[in-house]
């Protein structure tokens, strides 16, 4: 049975961060019932409002990444603006931040300050390098985090320079996912203990945590994981292979049974001699060359069907257009369209990931206009009179 409102109904998040990592954490939780109030600088708003793609002069990226949020314009450079933020924090369960530690301390908006506003507040503070250590006050963005974590070093081909990930904000997205997970942990601990919780998350840390092999290899033998193009350092064959129609297929034969099924399809019995992953890694060039010769004999979709019938994991390397047209994507509802009055029509986007038996994710509206909900938040949530709101507007706080 579907539970109305989602499992996070009743949780209110004050998203006082900018750009992508911490705000992504808030967006993810909003899809499951959390109320999110987005704090933005008057006049300019969040920087993400100025990132492409655009429809006319409206950022579609902003519309997608800020879905389900309400916007309040509030100048945190002014003490009166910071006082409003403290009042808002007192009405919220969670505050997300990404200012440098020294800035928050100067403004009186650090964790210790917010605890005075609400004794059991949960604060997610995402910074480039975390709140401690010699780099704590250095600036940094997703590309910096990807490089610092080792991801960029090991991406690309051995005879060329390192290559950045194809999505320019991968580090932000991964940190956003980890941030949402961390908020849920902190809320659970708050509910158990009644105590405030600080989440100190360095932007590079989730990526470093995910790449478990590189530190283990270096710690054991001093081995540094180098770039090997599209190959997998742990498994062979495992990579992207060209097809007859000029496209590419991903084939990871990651177990012996999968390898044997693949050899049977290729029809080269000499390959049965390489019946261990260690042997195949040692002979990667030969093995993957044989696989490539075979994939070039088939068109992409034909090859995917052949492999699926044989019980071999493989998949097409898709462009955005191919994703949008794929029947499985359509059947699962993995791409949705949401109408938006500012854009003047529907906006396509990836749907929330996963399907649940007892509840469902919701995208109720897309990213708001700057300050669209300032009036109602101040009057309804904080009980400000119209005179108080007008005075804040005159002072340039809103």
Coordinates of C-alpha atoms in Angstrom, one line a residue:
X1 CA 0.0 0.0 0.0
X2 CA 1.3 3.5 -0.9
X3 CA 1.9 5.7 2.1
X4 CA 0.9 9.3 1.4
X5 CA 3.5 11.9 1.8
X6 CA 6.6 9.7 1.8
X7 CA 8.8 8.4 4.6
X8 CA 10.5 11.7 5.2
X9 CA 7.2 13.7 5.7
X10 CA 7.6 16.0 8.7
X11 CA 11.3 16.6 8.1
X12 CA 12.2 20.2 7.2
X13 CA 15.5 21.0 5.6
X14 CA 17.0 24.5 5.3
X15 CA 19.3 24.4 2.2
X16 CA 21.6 27.3 2.8
X17 CA 24.3 25.8 0.5
X18 CA 25.0 26.8 -3.1
X19 CA 26.0 25.0 -6.3
X20 CA 25.5 21.3 -6.3
X21 CA 26.8 18.8 -3.7
X22 CA 25.0 19.7 -0.5
X23 CA 21.9 21.0 -2.4
X24 CA 21.7 17.7 -4.2
X25 CA 21.5 15.9 -0.9
X26 CA 18.5 18.1 0.0
X27 CA 16.9 17.5 -3.4
X28 CA 17.2 13.7 -3.0
X29 CA 15.5 13.8 0.4
X30 CA 12.7 16.1 -0.9
X31 CA 11.7 13.4 -3.4
X32 CA 10.7 11.2 -0.4
X33 CA 8.7 13.8 1.5
X34 CA 11.1 16.2 3.2
X35 CA 10.2 19.9 2.9
X36 CA 13.2 21.9 1.6
X37 CA 13.6 25.7 1.9
X38 CA 16.3 27.0 -0.4
X39 CA 18.2 30.1 0.7
X40 CA 19.6 32.3 -2.1
X41 CA 21.3 35.6 -2.5
X42 CA 18.9 38.4 -3.5
X43 CA 19.3 39.7 -7.0
X44 CA 21.6 36.9 -8.3
X45 CA 20.4 33.7 -6.7
X46 CA 22.3 30.4 -6.8
X47 CA 25.1 30.2 -9.3
X48 CA 23.4 27.1 -10.8
X49 CA 20.7 29.3 -12.2
X50 CA 23.3 30.5 -14.8
X51 CA 24.4 27.0 -16.0
X52 CA 23.3 25.5 -19.3
X53 CA 21.3 24.0 -20.9
X54 CA 18.8 26.9 -21.3
X55 CA 15.3 27.2 -22.7
X56 CA 15.1 30.9 -23.6
X57 CA 16.9 32.4 -20.6
X58 CA 15.8 29.8 -18.0
X59 CA 18.3 27.2 -16.9
X60 CA 16.9 23.7 -17.3
X61 CA 19.7 22.4 -15.0
X62 CA 18.5 24.7 -12.2
X63 CA 14.9 23.5 -12.8
X64 CA 15.9 19.9 -12.5
X65 CA 18.4 20.0 -9.6
X66 CA 16.3 22.3 -7.5
X67 CA 13.0 20.4 -7.9
X68 CA 10.6 20.3 -5.0
X69 CA 12.3 23.3 -3.2
X70 CA 10.8 26.6 -2.1
X71 CA 13.1 29.7 -2.5
X72 CA 13.7 32.5 -0.1
X73 CA 16.0 35.4 -1.1
X74 CA 18.1 36.3 2.0
X75 CA 21.4 38.3 2.1
X76 CA 23.7 36.4 4.5
X77 CA 26.3 39.2 4.2
X78 CA 24.1 41.3 6.4
X79 CA 23.6 40.5 10.1
X80 CA 19.9 41.0 9.8
X81 CA 19.8 38.4 7.1
X82 CA 21.8 36.0 9.2
X83 CA 19.4 36.5 12.1
X84 CA 16.5 35.5 9.8
X85 CA 18.5 32.4 8.9
X86 CA 19.0 31.5 12.6
X87 CA 15.2 31.9 13.1
X88 CA 14.6 29.6 10.1
X89 CA 17.1 27.1 11.5
X90 CA 15.1 26.9 14.7
X91 CA 12.1 25.7 12.7
X92 CA 14.1 23.0 10.8
X93 CA 15.5 19.6 11.4
X94 CA 18.5 19.9 9.0
X95 CA 20.6 22.7 7.7
X96 CA 22.9 22.2 4.7
X97 CA 26.0 24.5 4.3
X98 CA 29.0 24.7 2.0
X99 CA 30.7 27.9 3.1
X100 CA 34.3 27.7 4.3
X101 CA 34.7 27.1 8.0
X102 CA 36.3 30.5 8.6
X103 CA 33.3 32.2 6.8
X104 CA 30.7 30.4 9.0
X105 CA 32.7 31.3 12.2
X106 CA 32.8 35.0 11.2
X107 CA 29.1 35.0 10.4
X108 CA 28.0 33.2 13.5
X109 CA 26.5 30.4 11.5
X110 CA 28.7 27.5 12.4
X111 CA 27.5 24.3 14.0
X112 CA 27.9 25.6 17.6
X113 CA 25.9 28.7 16.7
X114 CA 23.1 26.8 15.1
X115 CA 22.9 24.4 18.0
X116 CA 21.9 27.5 20.1
X117 CA 19.0 28.0 17.7
X118 CA 17.8 24.4 18.0
X119 CA 19.3 21.9 20.4
X120 CA 18.9 18.8 18.2
X121 CA 19.7 20.4 14.8
X122 CA 21.4 18.3 12.1
X123 CA 24.0 20.2 10.1
X124 CA 25.5 18.9 6.8
X125 CA 28.6 20.9 6.1
X126 CA 30.2 20.0 2.7
X127 CA 33.5 21.7 1.9
X128 CA 36.3 20.9 -0.5
X129 CA 38.6 19.2 2.0
X130 CA 36.6 18.9 5.2
X131 CA 36.6 21.1 8.3
X132 CA 39.9 19.8 9.7
X133 CA 43.4 19.4 8.4
X134 CA 45.8 21.8 6.7
X135 CA 43.6 22.3 3.6
X136 CA 40.4 23.0 5.6
X137 CA 40.0 26.6 4.2
X138 CA 41.1 25.9 0.7
X139 CA 38.4 26.4 -2.0
X140 CA 37.5 23.5 -4.3
X141 CA 35.0 22.2 -6.8
X142 CA 34.0 18.9 -8.3
X143 CA 36.9 18.7 -10.7
X144 CA 39.3 19.5 -7.9
X145 CA 37.8 16.7 -5.8
X146 CA 38.0 14.2 -8.6
X147 CA 41.7 15.0 -9.1
X148 CA 42.5 15.0 -5.4
X149 CA 40.7 11.6 -4.9
X150 CA 42.8 9.8 -7.5
X151 CA 39.9 9.4 -10.0
X152 CA 41.3 11.8 -12.7
X153 CA 44.8 10.2 -12.4
X154 CA 43.5 6.8 -13.3
X155 CA 41.1 7.9 -16.1
X156 CA 42.2 7.8 -19.7
X157 CA 44.8 5.9 -21.7
X158 CA 48.4 5.1 -20.6
X159 CA 50.1 7.1 -23.3
X160 CA 48.1 10.3 -22.8
X161 CA 47.3 12.8 -20.1
X162 CA 44.7 12.1 -17.4
X163 CA 41.1 12.6 -18.6
X164 CA 38.4 14.2 -16.5
X165 CA 35.0 12.5 -16.2
X166 CA 32.5 13.2 -19.0
X167 CA 30.1 14.7 -16.5
X168 CA 31.7 17.9 -15.2
X169 CA 30.1 17.6 -11.7
X170 CA 30.5 13.9 -11.0
X171 CA 32.2 14.7 -7.7
X172 CA 29.3 16.9 -6.6
X173 CA 26.8 14.2 -7.5
X174 CA 28.5 11.5 -5.6
X175 CA 29.0 13.8 -2.6
X176 CA 25.3 14.7 -2.8
X177 CA 24.3 11.0 -2.7
X178 CA 26.7 10.4 0.3
X179 CA 25.4 13.6 1.9
X180 CA 21.8 12.4 1.7
X181 CA 22.9 9.1 3.2
X182 CA 24.7 10.9 6.0
X183 CA 21.7 13.1 6.8
X184 CA 19.6 10.0 7.3
X185 CA 22.3 8.5 9.6
X186 CA 22.4 11.7 11.6
X187 CA 18.7 12.0 11.9
X188 CA 18.6 8.4 13.2
X189 CA 21.2 9.2 15.8
X190 CA 19.4 12.4 16.7
X191 CA 16.2 10.5 17.3
X192 CA 18.1 7.9 19.4
X193 CA 20.0 10.4 21.6
X194 CA 18.2 13.8 21.3
X195 CA 21.5 15.4 20.5
X196 CA 22.5 17.7 17.7
X197 CA 24.6 16.2 14.9
X198 CA 27.4 17.6 12.7
X199 CA 28.2 16.0 9.4
X200 CA 31.7 17.1 8.2
X201 CA 32.0 15.9 4.6
X202 CA 35.0 16.7 2.4
X203 CA 34.0 16.8 -1.3
X204 CA 36.7 14.3 -2.3
X205 CA 36.0 11.8 0.4
X206 CA 33.0 9.9 -1.1
X207 CA 35.0 9.3 -4.3
X208 CA 38.0 8.2 -2.4
X209 CA 35.8 5.8 -0.4
X210 CA 34.3 4.3 -3.6
X211 CA 37.7 3.5 -5.2
X212 CA 38.6 0.9 -2.7
X213 CA 41.3 -0.9 -4.7
X214 CA 43.8 1.9 -5.2
X215 CA 44.8 2.5 -1.5
X216 CA 44.8 -1.2 -0.7
X217 CA 47.2 -2.0 -3.6
X218 CA 49.5 0.8 -2.7
X219 CA 49.5 -0.1 1.0
X220 CA 50.3 -3.7 0.3
X221 CA 53.0 -3.4 -2.3
X222 CA 53.5 0.3 -3.3
X223 CA 51.6 -0.4 -6.5
X224 CA 50.1 2.7 -8.1
X225 CA 46.9 2.1 -10.2
X226 CA 47.7 3.6 -13.6
X227 CA 45.6 4.5 -16.6
X228 CA 44.6 1.6 -18.8
X229 CA 41.9 3.2 -21.0
X230 CA 38.6 1.4 -21.1
X231 CA 40.0 -1.8 -19.6
X232 CA 39.3 -2.9 -16.1
X233 CA 42.4 -3.4 -13.9
X234 CA 40.7 -6.1 -11.9
X235 CA 38.9 -8.2 -14.7
X236 CA 39.5 -9.3 -18.3
X237 CA 37.8 -9.1 -20.6
X238 CA 36.0 -6.1 -19.4
X239 CA 35.6 -3.0 -21.5
X240 CA 33.9 -1.3 -24.4
X241 CA 34.2 -2.9 -27.8
X242 CA 33.3 -1.6 -31.3
X243 CA 30.4 -3.0 -33.3
X244 CA 29.8 -3.4 -37.0
X245 CA 27.6 -0.3 -37.2
X246 CA 30.2 2.0 -35.6
X247 CA 28.8 1.9 -32.1
X248 CA 30.1 0.4 -28.9
X249 CA 29.1 -2.3 -26.5
X250 CA 30.1 -2.8 -22.8
X251 CA 31.0 -6.4 -22.0
X252 CA 32.2 -7.3 -18.5
X253 CA 33.0 -11.1 -18.4
X254 CA 33.7 -10.9 -14.7
X255 CA 33.3 -14.6 -13.7
X256 CA 34.5 -17.9 -15.2
X257 CA 30.9 -19.0 -16.1
X258 CA 30.4 -15.7 -18.0
X259 CA 33.8 -16.1 -19.7
X260 CA 32.9 -19.7 -20.9
X261 CA 29.6 -18.5 -22.3
X262 CA 31.4 -15.7 -24.2
X263 CA 34.0 -18.1 -25.6
X264 CA 31.2 -20.4 -26.8
X265 CA 29.6 -17.5 -28.7
X266 CA 32.9 -16.4 -30.1
X267 CA 33.6 -19.9 -31.3
X268 CA 37.4 -20.0 -30.7
X269 CA 38.1 -23.0 -28.5
X270 CA 41.7 -21.9 -28.0
X271 CA 40.3 -19.3 -25.6
X272 CA 39.2 -22.0 -23.1
X273 CA 42.8 -22.2 -22.0
X274 CA 42.4 -18.9 -20.3
X275 CA 40.0 -20.2 -17.7
X276 CA 41.1 -18.0 -14.8
X277 CA 40.9 -14.2 -14.4
X278 CA 44.6 -14.0 -13.5
X279 CA 45.5 -15.7 -16.8
X280 CA 43.2 -13.4 -18.7
X281 CA 44.6 -10.2 -17.1
X282 CA 48.1 -11.4 -18.0
X283 CA 47.0 -11.9 -21.6
X284 CA 44.6 -8.9 -21.8
X285 CA 45.7 -7.7 -25.2
X286 CA 45.2 -11.1 -26.8
X287 CA 41.9 -11.8 -25.0
X288 CA 40.3 -8.4 -25.6
X289 CA 41.6 -8.4 -29.2
X290 CA 39.6 -11.6 -29.8
X291 CA 36.5 -10.2 -28.3
X292 CA 36.8 -7.1 -30.5
X293 CA 37.2 -9.2 -33.6
X294 CA 33.9 -10.9 -32.7
X295 CA 31.9 -7.7 -31.7
X296 CA 32.9 -6.1 -35.0
X297 CA 30.9 -8.9 -36.8
X298 CA 27.6 -7.7 -35.4
X299 CA 25.5 -4.6 -35.1
X300 CA 25.1 -3.2 -31.6
X301 CA 21.4 -4.1 -30.8
X302 CA 21.8 -7.5 -32.5
X303 CA 24.8 -8.2 -30.3
X304 CA 23.0 -7.1 -27.2
X305 CA 20.2 -9.6 -27.9
X306 CA 22.7 -12.4 -28.7
X307 CA 24.5 -11.9 -25.4
X308 CA 21.3 -11.6 -23.4
X309 CA 20.0 -14.9 -24.9
X310 CA 23.3 -16.5 -23.8
X311 CA 23.1 -15.1 -20.3
X312 CA 26.0 -12.8 -20.8
X313 CA 25.9 -9.3 -19.2
X314 CA 26.4 -6.6 -21.8
X315 CA 24.9 -3.3 -22.7
X316 CA 24.9 -0.6 -25.3
X317 CA 26.9 2.6 -24.9
X318 CA 24.1 5.1 -25.1
X319 CA 23.8 8.7 -26.0
X320 CA 21.1 10.9 -24.4
X321 CA 19.0 10.5 -27.5
X322 CA 19.2 6.7 -27.3
X323 CA 18.4 6.8 -23.6
X324 CA 15.2 8.8 -24.3
X325 CA 14.1 6.4 -27.0
X326 CA 14.8 3.1 -25.2
X327 CA 11.7 1.0 -24.5
X328 CA 13.0 -0.3 -21.2
X329 CA 13.7 3.2 -19.9
X330 CA 10.1 4.1 -20.9
X331 CA 8.6 1.0 -19.3
X332 CA 10.4 1.7 -16.0
X333 CA 9.6 5.4 -16.0
X334 CA 13.3 6.2 -15.7
X335 CA 12.8 9.4 -17.7
X336 CA 9.9 11.7 -16.7
X337 CA 8.4 15.0 -17.9
X338 CA 7.3 17.7 -15.5
X339 CA 5.4 20.8 -16.6
X340 CA 6.8 24.2 -15.5
X341 CA 5.1 27.5 -16.0
X342 CA 8.3 29.5 -16.3
X343 CA 9.7 27.2 -19.0
X344 CA 6.3 27.2 -20.6
X345 CA 6.0 23.4 -21.0
X346 CA 7.3 20.0 -19.9
X347 CA 10.9 19.5 -18.9
X348 CA 12.4 16.0 -19.3
X349 CA 14.6 14.6 -16.6
X350 CA 15.8 11.4 -15.0
X351 CA 13.3 10.1 -12.5
X352 CA 14.2 9.3 -8.8
X353 CA 16.1 6.1 -8.8
X354 CA 14.6 2.9 -7.4
X355 CA 11.1 1.6 -6.8
X356 CA 9.7 0.8 -3.4
X357 CA 6.8 -1.4 -2.2
X358 CA 5.5 0.9 0.5
X359 CA 6.0 4.4 -0.9
X360 CA 7.1 6.3 -4.0
X361 CA 9.2 9.3 -4.8
X362 CA 7.5 12.4 -6.0
X363 CA 8.6 15.4 -8.2
X364 CA 5.9 17.9 -7.4
X365 CA 7.4 21.0 -9.1
X366 CA 10.7 22.1 -10.6
X367 CA 13.2 24.6 -9.4
X368 CA 11.5 27.8 -8.2
X369 CA 11.9 31.4 -9.3
X370 CA 14.4 33.4 -7.1
X371 CA 12.7 34.3 -3.9
X372 CA 9.4 32.9 -5.1
X373 CA 8.4 31.8 -1.6
X374 CA 10.0 34.5 0.5
X375 CA 6.7 36.1 1.6
X376 CA 5.0 32.9 2.6
X377 CA 8.0 31.5 4.4
X378 CA 8.5 34.6 6.5
X379 CA 4.8 35.1 7.2
X380 CA 3.6 31.5 7.6
X381 CA 6.7 29.8 9.2
X382 CA 8.2 32.7 11.2
X383 CA 5.0 34.7 11.8
X384 CA 6.5 38.0 10.4
X385 CA 4.1 40.9 9.9
X386 CA 3.9 42.6 6.5
X387 CA 5.6 45.6 8.1
X388 CA 8.5 43.5 9.2
X389 CA 8.8 42.0 5.7
X390 CA 8.6 45.4 4.0
X391 CA 11.3 46.7 6.3
X392 CA 13.7 43.8 5.4
X393 CA 13.0 44.5 1.7
X394 CA 13.8 48.2 2.2
X395 CA 17.1 47.2 3.9
X396 CA 18.1 45.0 0.9
X397 CA 18.0 41.8 3.1
X398 CA 15.4 40.1 0.9

